[in-house]
Short mmCIF file of N, CA, C and O in Angstrom, two decimals:
data_model
loop_
_atom_site.label_atom_id
_atom_site.label_comp_id
_atom_site.label_asym_id
_atom_site.label_seq_id
_atom_site.Cartn_x
_atom_site.Cartn_y
_atom_site.Cartn_z
N MET A 1 115.24 198.98 135.66
CA MET A 1 115.36 199.85 136.97
C MET A 1 116.44 200.69 136.56
O MET A 1 117.65 200.46 135.80
N GLU A 2 116.44 202.10 136.97
CA GLU A 2 117.51 203.01 136.59
C GLU A 2 118.50 203.10 137.51
O GLU A 2 118.39 202.89 138.82
N GLN A 3 119.62 203.14 137.12
CA GLN A 3 120.94 203.38 138.18
C GLN A 3 121.32 204.73 138.43
O GLN A 3 120.99 205.65 137.54
N PRO A 4 121.58 204.90 139.63
CA PRO A 4 121.86 206.12 139.99
C PRO A 4 123.18 206.56 139.25
O PRO A 4 123.95 206.03 138.85
N LEU A 5 123.44 208.09 139.28
CA LEU A 5 124.46 208.57 138.62
C LEU A 5 125.75 208.29 139.25
O LEU A 5 125.99 208.10 140.38
N SER A 6 126.71 208.02 138.33
CA SER A 6 127.96 207.52 138.95
C SER A 6 128.78 208.64 139.49
O SER A 6 128.18 209.88 139.20
N ARG A 7 129.72 208.43 140.18
CA ARG A 7 130.62 209.55 140.78
C ARG A 7 131.09 210.54 139.68
O ARG A 7 131.06 211.73 139.70
N MET A 8 131.62 210.00 138.53
CA MET A 8 132.10 210.79 137.43
C MET A 8 131.05 211.49 136.88
O MET A 8 131.18 212.85 136.21
N SER A 9 129.91 211.03 136.65
CA SER A 9 128.60 211.67 136.13
C SER A 9 128.29 212.95 136.92
O SER A 9 128.11 214.03 136.28
N ARG A 10 128.31 212.72 138.11
CA ARG A 10 127.99 213.91 139.09
C ARG A 10 129.06 214.94 139.11
O ARG A 10 128.75 216.13 139.11
N LEU A 11 130.28 214.56 139.03
CA LEU A 11 131.43 215.48 138.96
C LEU A 11 131.26 216.33 137.61
O LEU A 11 131.46 217.63 137.52
N ILE A 12 131.03 215.61 136.52
CA ILE A 12 130.71 216.56 135.25
C ILE A 12 129.59 217.24 135.33
O ILE A 12 129.67 218.49 134.74
N LEU A 13 128.49 216.86 135.87
CA LEU A 13 127.47 217.60 135.85
C LEU A 13 127.60 218.88 136.66
O LEU A 13 127.30 220.00 136.43
N THR A 14 128.26 218.62 137.83
CA THR A 14 128.54 219.89 138.72
C THR A 14 129.44 220.81 137.96
O THR A 14 129.33 222.02 138.22
N ALA A 15 130.58 220.32 137.30
CA ALA A 15 131.65 221.28 136.42
C ALA A 15 130.66 222.06 135.47
O ALA A 15 130.97 223.16 135.34
N GLN A 16 129.86 221.46 134.85
CA GLN A 16 129.01 221.93 133.82
C GLN A 16 128.25 223.14 134.50
O GLN A 16 127.88 224.34 133.86
N CYS A 17 127.51 222.83 135.62
CA CYS A 17 126.55 223.79 136.14
C CYS A 17 127.62 225.16 136.71
O CYS A 17 127.13 226.20 136.51
N ALA A 18 128.86 224.66 137.14
CA ALA A 18 129.65 225.79 137.41
C ALA A 18 130.24 226.80 136.28
O ALA A 18 129.97 227.94 136.36
N LEU A 19 130.31 226.08 135.31
CA LEU A 19 130.70 226.98 133.79
C LEU A 19 129.50 227.59 133.37
O LEU A 19 129.72 228.84 132.97
N ILE A 20 128.29 227.17 133.59
CA ILE A 20 127.27 227.98 133.13
C ILE A 20 126.93 229.19 133.92
O ILE A 20 126.71 230.36 133.55
N ALA A 21 127.21 229.12 135.21
CA ALA A 21 127.10 230.00 136.39
C ALA A 21 128.16 231.12 135.98
O ALA A 21 127.93 232.35 136.06
N LEU A 22 129.37 230.64 135.65
CA LEU A 22 130.42 231.61 135.42
C LEU A 22 130.10 232.55 133.99
O LEU A 22 130.44 233.66 134.13
N GLN A 23 129.81 231.77 133.14
CA GLN A 23 129.40 232.46 131.74
C GLN A 23 128.32 233.42 132.04
O GLN A 23 128.40 234.35 131.44
N SER A 24 127.31 233.06 132.73
CA SER A 24 126.14 234.03 133.08
C SER A 24 126.69 235.27 133.69
O SER A 24 126.31 236.30 133.24
N SER A 25 127.57 235.17 134.63
CA SER A 25 128.19 236.26 135.21
C SER A 25 128.99 237.21 134.41
O SER A 25 128.88 238.61 134.33
N ALA A 26 129.75 236.48 133.52
CA ALA A 26 130.56 237.31 132.53
C ALA A 26 129.62 237.86 131.48
O ALA A 26 130.03 239.08 131.26
N TYR A 27 128.56 237.46 131.16
CA TYR A 27 127.60 237.95 130.33
C TYR A 27 127.00 239.16 130.88
O TYR A 27 126.75 240.36 130.15
N ALA A 28 126.67 239.18 132.16
CA ALA A 28 126.24 240.29 132.93
C ALA A 28 127.10 241.45 133.01
O ALA A 28 126.71 242.53 132.78
N ASN A 29 128.39 241.19 133.21
CA ASN A 29 129.37 242.04 133.23
C ASN A 29 129.36 242.84 131.79
O ASN A 29 129.76 243.93 131.88
N GLN A 30 129.34 242.10 130.80
CA GLN A 30 129.32 242.61 129.45
C GLN A 30 128.31 243.59 129.21
O GLN A 30 128.45 244.56 128.49
N LEU A 31 126.97 243.35 129.97
CA LEU A 31 125.94 244.34 129.51
C LEU A 31 126.01 245.43 130.26
O LEU A 31 125.05 246.31 130.45
N GLN A 32 126.78 245.56 131.35
CA GLN A 32 126.74 246.61 132.29
C GLN A 32 126.92 248.06 131.63
O GLN A 32 126.03 248.96 131.90
N PRO A 33 127.52 248.38 130.53
CA PRO A 33 127.57 249.60 129.97
C PRO A 33 126.05 249.95 129.38
O PRO A 33 125.59 251.09 129.38
N VAL A 34 125.45 248.97 128.80
CA VAL A 34 124.09 249.10 128.34
C VAL A 34 123.20 249.40 129.28
O VAL A 34 122.37 250.33 129.39
N GLN A 35 123.30 248.81 130.54
CA GLN A 35 122.28 248.94 131.61
C GLN A 35 122.62 250.46 132.23
O GLN A 35 121.44 250.96 132.62
N SER A 36 123.65 250.84 132.41
CA SER A 36 124.05 252.02 132.91
C SER A 36 123.54 253.24 132.08
O SER A 36 123.01 254.28 132.58
N THR A 37 123.68 252.96 130.80
CA THR A 37 123.25 254.23 129.82
C THR A 37 121.58 254.19 129.81
O THR A 37 121.09 255.12 129.94
N LEU A 38 120.91 253.03 129.96
CA LEU A 38 119.43 253.01 129.98
C LEU A 38 119.08 253.64 131.42
O LEU A 38 118.09 254.45 131.22
N GLN A 39 119.76 253.29 132.40
CA GLN A 39 119.33 253.86 133.60
C GLN A 39 119.66 255.41 133.77
O GLN A 39 118.81 256.13 134.20
N ARG A 40 120.60 255.74 133.16
CA ARG A 40 120.75 257.36 133.05
C ARG A 40 119.69 257.89 132.17
O ARG A 40 119.16 259.03 132.36
N LEU A 41 119.18 257.27 131.21
CA LEU A 41 118.14 257.87 130.20
C LEU A 41 116.91 257.95 130.86
O LEU A 41 116.20 258.92 131.03
N VAL A 42 116.55 256.93 131.78
CA VAL A 42 115.38 256.91 132.51
C VAL A 42 115.28 258.04 133.60
O VAL A 42 114.30 258.67 133.82
N GLN A 43 116.64 258.22 134.41
CA GLN A 43 116.66 259.24 135.33
C GLN A 43 116.61 260.66 134.61
O GLN A 43 115.96 261.49 135.23
N THR A 44 116.91 260.76 133.39
CA THR A 44 116.94 261.91 132.87
C THR A 44 115.49 262.34 132.29
O THR A 44 114.95 263.28 132.57
N LEU A 45 114.74 261.27 131.80
CA LEU A 45 113.42 261.56 131.16
C LEU A 45 112.35 261.51 132.56
O LEU A 45 111.34 262.21 132.08
N THR A 46 112.59 261.07 133.44
CA THR A 46 111.75 261.06 134.64
C THR A 46 112.04 262.29 135.68
O THR A 46 111.51 262.40 136.63
N GLY A 47 113.20 263.06 135.40
CA GLY A 47 113.63 263.79 136.30
C GLY A 47 113.22 265.39 135.89
O GLY A 47 112.07 265.80 135.87
N PRO A 48 114.15 266.14 135.92
CA PRO A 48 113.91 267.68 135.66
C PRO A 48 113.19 267.90 134.33
O PRO A 48 112.31 268.83 134.34
N ILE A 49 113.46 267.11 133.37
CA ILE A 49 112.98 267.53 132.08
C ILE A 49 111.46 267.09 132.08
O ILE A 49 110.62 267.97 131.61
N ALA A 50 111.17 266.04 132.57
CA ALA A 50 109.72 265.60 132.84
C ALA A 50 108.91 266.64 133.78
O ALA A 50 107.84 266.88 133.31
N THR A 51 109.57 266.89 134.60
CA THR A 51 108.93 267.98 135.58
C THR A 51 108.61 269.15 134.99
O THR A 51 107.53 269.78 135.12
N SER A 52 109.56 269.76 134.06
CA SER A 52 109.38 270.87 133.41
C SER A 52 108.18 270.78 132.37
O SER A 52 107.32 271.68 132.24
N LEU A 53 108.28 269.63 131.67
CA LEU A 53 107.25 269.36 130.53
C LEU A 53 105.74 269.13 131.30
O LEU A 53 104.72 269.73 130.88
N ALA A 54 105.85 268.58 132.46
CA ALA A 54 104.48 268.56 133.37
C ALA A 54 103.94 269.86 133.73
O ALA A 54 102.78 270.05 133.56
N ILE A 55 104.97 270.76 134.15
CA ILE A 55 104.38 272.12 134.72
C ILE A 55 103.82 272.82 133.43
O ILE A 55 102.85 273.51 133.43
N LEU A 56 104.61 272.54 132.32
CA LEU A 56 104.11 273.26 131.11
C LEU A 56 102.60 272.95 130.51
O LEU A 56 101.80 273.57 130.30
N ALA A 57 102.40 271.50 130.74
CA ALA A 57 101.24 271.06 130.41
C ALA A 57 100.11 271.52 131.16
O ALA A 57 99.07 271.83 130.73
N VAL A 58 100.57 271.60 132.63
CA VAL A 58 99.23 272.11 133.61
C VAL A 58 99.07 273.51 133.42
O VAL A 58 97.81 274.04 133.38
N ILE A 59 100.14 274.33 133.07
CA ILE A 59 100.06 275.70 132.53
C ILE A 59 99.14 275.98 131.42
O ILE A 59 98.14 276.70 131.41
N ALA A 60 99.25 275.03 130.48
CA ALA A 60 98.51 275.24 129.22
C ALA A 60 97.06 274.82 129.47
O ALA A 60 96.38 275.63 129.05
N ALA A 61 96.92 273.75 130.29
CA ALA A 61 95.44 273.53 130.61
C ALA A 61 94.76 274.67 131.41
O ALA A 61 93.69 274.83 131.36
N GLY A 62 95.54 275.29 132.31
CA GLY A 62 94.99 276.45 132.98
C GLY A 62 94.81 277.49 132.27
O GLY A 62 93.63 278.05 132.25
N PHE A 63 95.58 277.88 131.18
CA PHE A 63 95.04 278.82 130.12
C PHE A 63 93.91 278.55 129.38
O PHE A 63 92.97 279.37 129.26
N LEU A 64 93.82 277.13 128.92
CA LEU A 64 92.62 276.76 128.43
C LEU A 64 91.38 276.85 129.14
O LEU A 64 90.28 277.17 128.61
N ALA A 65 91.51 276.45 130.38
CA ALA A 65 90.48 276.68 131.30
C ALA A 65 90.01 278.02 131.49
O ALA A 65 88.86 278.22 131.57
N PHE A 66 91.08 278.94 131.49
CA PHE A 66 90.71 280.41 131.80
C PHE A 66 89.98 281.05 130.79
O PHE A 66 89.05 281.71 130.92
N VAL A 67 90.17 280.54 129.53
CA VAL A 67 89.40 281.01 128.28
C VAL A 67 88.16 280.12 127.99
O VAL A 67 87.55 280.37 126.86
N GLY A 68 87.92 279.15 128.81
CA GLY A 68 86.80 278.25 128.58
C GLY A 68 86.92 277.21 127.39
O GLY A 68 85.89 276.93 126.98
N ARG A 69 88.06 276.97 127.12
CA ARG A 69 88.34 275.91 126.02
C ARG A 69 88.72 274.73 126.21
O ARG A 69 89.24 273.77 125.59
N LEU A 70 88.81 274.29 127.87
CA LEU A 70 89.42 272.94 128.11
C LEU A 70 88.32 271.95 128.14
O LEU A 70 87.20 272.19 128.71
N THR A 71 88.73 270.80 127.47
CA THR A 71 87.79 269.79 127.32
C THR A 71 88.31 268.75 128.69
O THR A 71 89.28 268.68 128.91
N TRP A 72 87.25 268.01 129.10
CA TRP A 72 87.41 266.89 130.12
C TRP A 72 88.52 266.02 129.62
O TRP A 72 89.31 265.26 130.27
N PHE A 73 88.37 265.56 128.17
CA PHE A 73 89.39 264.61 127.62
C PHE A 73 90.68 265.12 127.65
O PHE A 73 91.61 264.46 127.98
N PHE A 74 90.86 266.40 127.38
CA PHE A 74 92.25 266.99 127.36
C PHE A 74 92.83 267.08 128.73
O PHE A 74 93.94 266.77 128.99
N ALA A 75 92.10 267.46 129.66
CA ALA A 75 92.47 267.54 131.07
C ALA A 75 92.71 266.04 131.56
O ALA A 75 93.72 265.80 132.50
N GLY A 76 91.90 265.05 131.33
CA GLY A 76 92.32 263.68 131.72
C GLY A 76 93.42 263.19 131.06
O GLY A 76 94.13 262.49 131.54
N SER A 77 93.56 263.49 129.87
CA SER A 77 94.99 263.19 129.06
C SER A 77 96.33 263.69 129.77
O SER A 77 97.32 263.06 129.85
N ILE A 78 96.14 264.90 130.30
CA ILE A 78 97.31 265.57 130.97
C ILE A 78 97.52 264.87 132.24
O ILE A 78 98.78 264.64 132.54
N ILE A 79 96.49 264.53 132.90
CA ILE A 79 96.73 263.97 134.47
C ILE A 79 97.21 262.51 133.99
O ILE A 79 97.93 262.21 134.83
N PHE A 80 96.61 261.74 133.10
CA PHE A 80 97.12 260.47 132.92
C PHE A 80 98.42 260.39 132.52
O PHE A 80 99.21 259.57 132.92
N GLY A 81 98.83 261.36 131.70
CA GLY A 81 100.23 261.23 131.06
C GLY A 81 101.21 261.55 132.25
O GLY A 81 102.30 261.02 132.45
N ILE A 82 100.96 262.47 133.17
CA ILE A 82 101.72 262.84 134.33
C ILE A 82 101.86 261.66 135.32
O ILE A 82 102.88 261.25 135.73
N VAL A 83 100.72 260.96 135.51
CA VAL A 83 100.82 259.84 136.39
C VAL A 83 101.61 258.66 135.65
O VAL A 83 102.41 258.07 136.34
N LEU A 84 101.47 258.47 134.34
CA LEU A 84 102.46 257.46 133.73
C LEU A 84 103.83 257.86 133.77
O LEU A 84 104.75 256.86 133.95
N VAL A 85 104.13 258.94 133.53
CA VAL A 85 105.53 259.44 133.57
C VAL A 85 106.28 259.14 134.90
O VAL A 85 107.41 258.69 134.99
N PHE A 86 105.58 259.73 135.86
CA PHE A 86 106.31 259.86 137.27
C PHE A 86 105.90 258.68 138.01
O PHE A 86 106.72 258.43 138.93
N GLY A 87 104.93 257.82 137.69
CA GLY A 87 104.77 256.58 138.30
C GLY A 87 105.22 255.35 137.49
O GLY A 87 104.92 254.27 137.86
N SER A 88 106.01 255.37 136.45
CA SER A 88 106.39 254.41 135.58
C SER A 88 107.23 253.34 136.41
O SER A 88 107.04 252.07 136.38
N ALA A 89 108.13 253.75 137.28
CA ALA A 89 109.07 252.87 137.98
C ALA A 89 108.17 251.95 138.90
O ALA A 89 108.18 250.86 138.94
N GLN A 90 107.05 252.65 139.63
CA GLN A 90 106.35 251.91 140.46
C GLN A 90 105.28 250.84 139.74
O GLN A 90 105.07 249.95 140.18
N ILE A 91 104.86 251.56 138.54
CA ILE A 91 103.94 250.49 137.88
C ILE A 91 104.76 249.35 137.33
O ILE A 91 104.19 248.21 137.47
N VAL A 92 105.91 249.47 136.92
CA VAL A 92 106.78 248.28 136.40
C VAL A 92 107.07 247.41 137.51
O VAL A 92 107.05 246.24 137.37
N SER A 93 107.35 247.85 138.77
CA SER A 93 107.80 247.06 139.81
C SER A 93 106.50 246.28 140.26
O SER A 93 106.62 245.12 140.63
N PHE A 94 105.39 246.85 140.21
CA PHE A 94 104.16 246.20 140.58
C PHE A 94 103.96 244.96 139.80
O PHE A 94 103.54 243.98 140.18
N PHE A 95 104.13 245.16 138.36
CA PHE A 95 103.91 244.14 137.60
C PHE A 95 104.83 243.06 137.67
O PHE A 95 104.70 241.85 137.42
N GLN A 96 106.01 243.42 137.86
CA GLN A 96 107.22 242.55 137.92
C GLN A 96 106.89 241.44 139.30
O GLN A 96 107.14 240.22 139.19
N SER A 97 106.47 242.28 140.45
CA SER A 97 106.04 241.31 141.41
C SER A 97 104.82 240.72 141.31
O SER A 97 104.75 239.42 141.89
N ALA A 98 103.92 240.95 140.63
CA ALA A 98 102.66 240.35 140.29
C ALA A 98 102.89 239.05 139.58
O ALA A 98 102.16 238.18 139.85
N VAL A 99 103.92 239.15 138.59
CA VAL A 99 104.19 238.00 137.71
C VAL A 99 105.20 237.00 138.31
O VAL A 99 105.64 236.11 137.71
N GLY A 100 105.97 237.64 139.44
CA GLY A 100 107.05 236.84 139.87
C GLY A 100 108.33 237.07 139.11
O GLY A 100 109.21 236.32 139.51
N GLY A 101 108.30 238.29 138.64
CA GLY A 101 109.73 238.62 137.87
C GLY A 101 110.68 239.14 138.76
O GLY A 101 110.46 239.50 139.92
N GLY A 102 111.92 239.13 138.43
CA GLY A 102 113.01 239.58 139.16
C GLY A 102 113.27 241.14 138.99
O GLY A 102 112.48 241.71 138.16
N GLY A 103 114.51 241.33 139.23
CA GLY A 103 114.73 242.93 138.74
C GLY A 103 114.48 243.80 140.10
O GLY A 103 113.70 243.54 141.00
N GLY A 104 115.05 244.95 140.00
CA GLY A 104 114.58 245.99 140.91
C GLY A 104 114.80 247.36 140.48
O GLY A 104 115.47 247.54 139.45
N GLY A 105 114.25 248.24 141.07
CA GLY A 105 114.32 249.63 140.76
C GLY A 105 114.05 250.58 141.57
O GLY A 105 113.82 250.49 142.80
#
């Protein structure tokens, strides 16, 4: 028959859990510069730069269509690329919620 944990064992277990929680928050604070840098990079690449590149791609597709050289594959690639770039945050959030992952964006 197993004996319940003694009072001292419960106290030690509680102290260990508290230490693990404190270490975890300290580690998260240590990664804050990396997280902010990556977030800034995502905002830059999905912001004005991506908008300008998407506009140029649509203009190029328009010129190719104008001269009769636009293929459906090229047009689909442009559309698919624009959807991936500007929908990336929503796509990742969808998969995170689908598998029960945390995080937010």
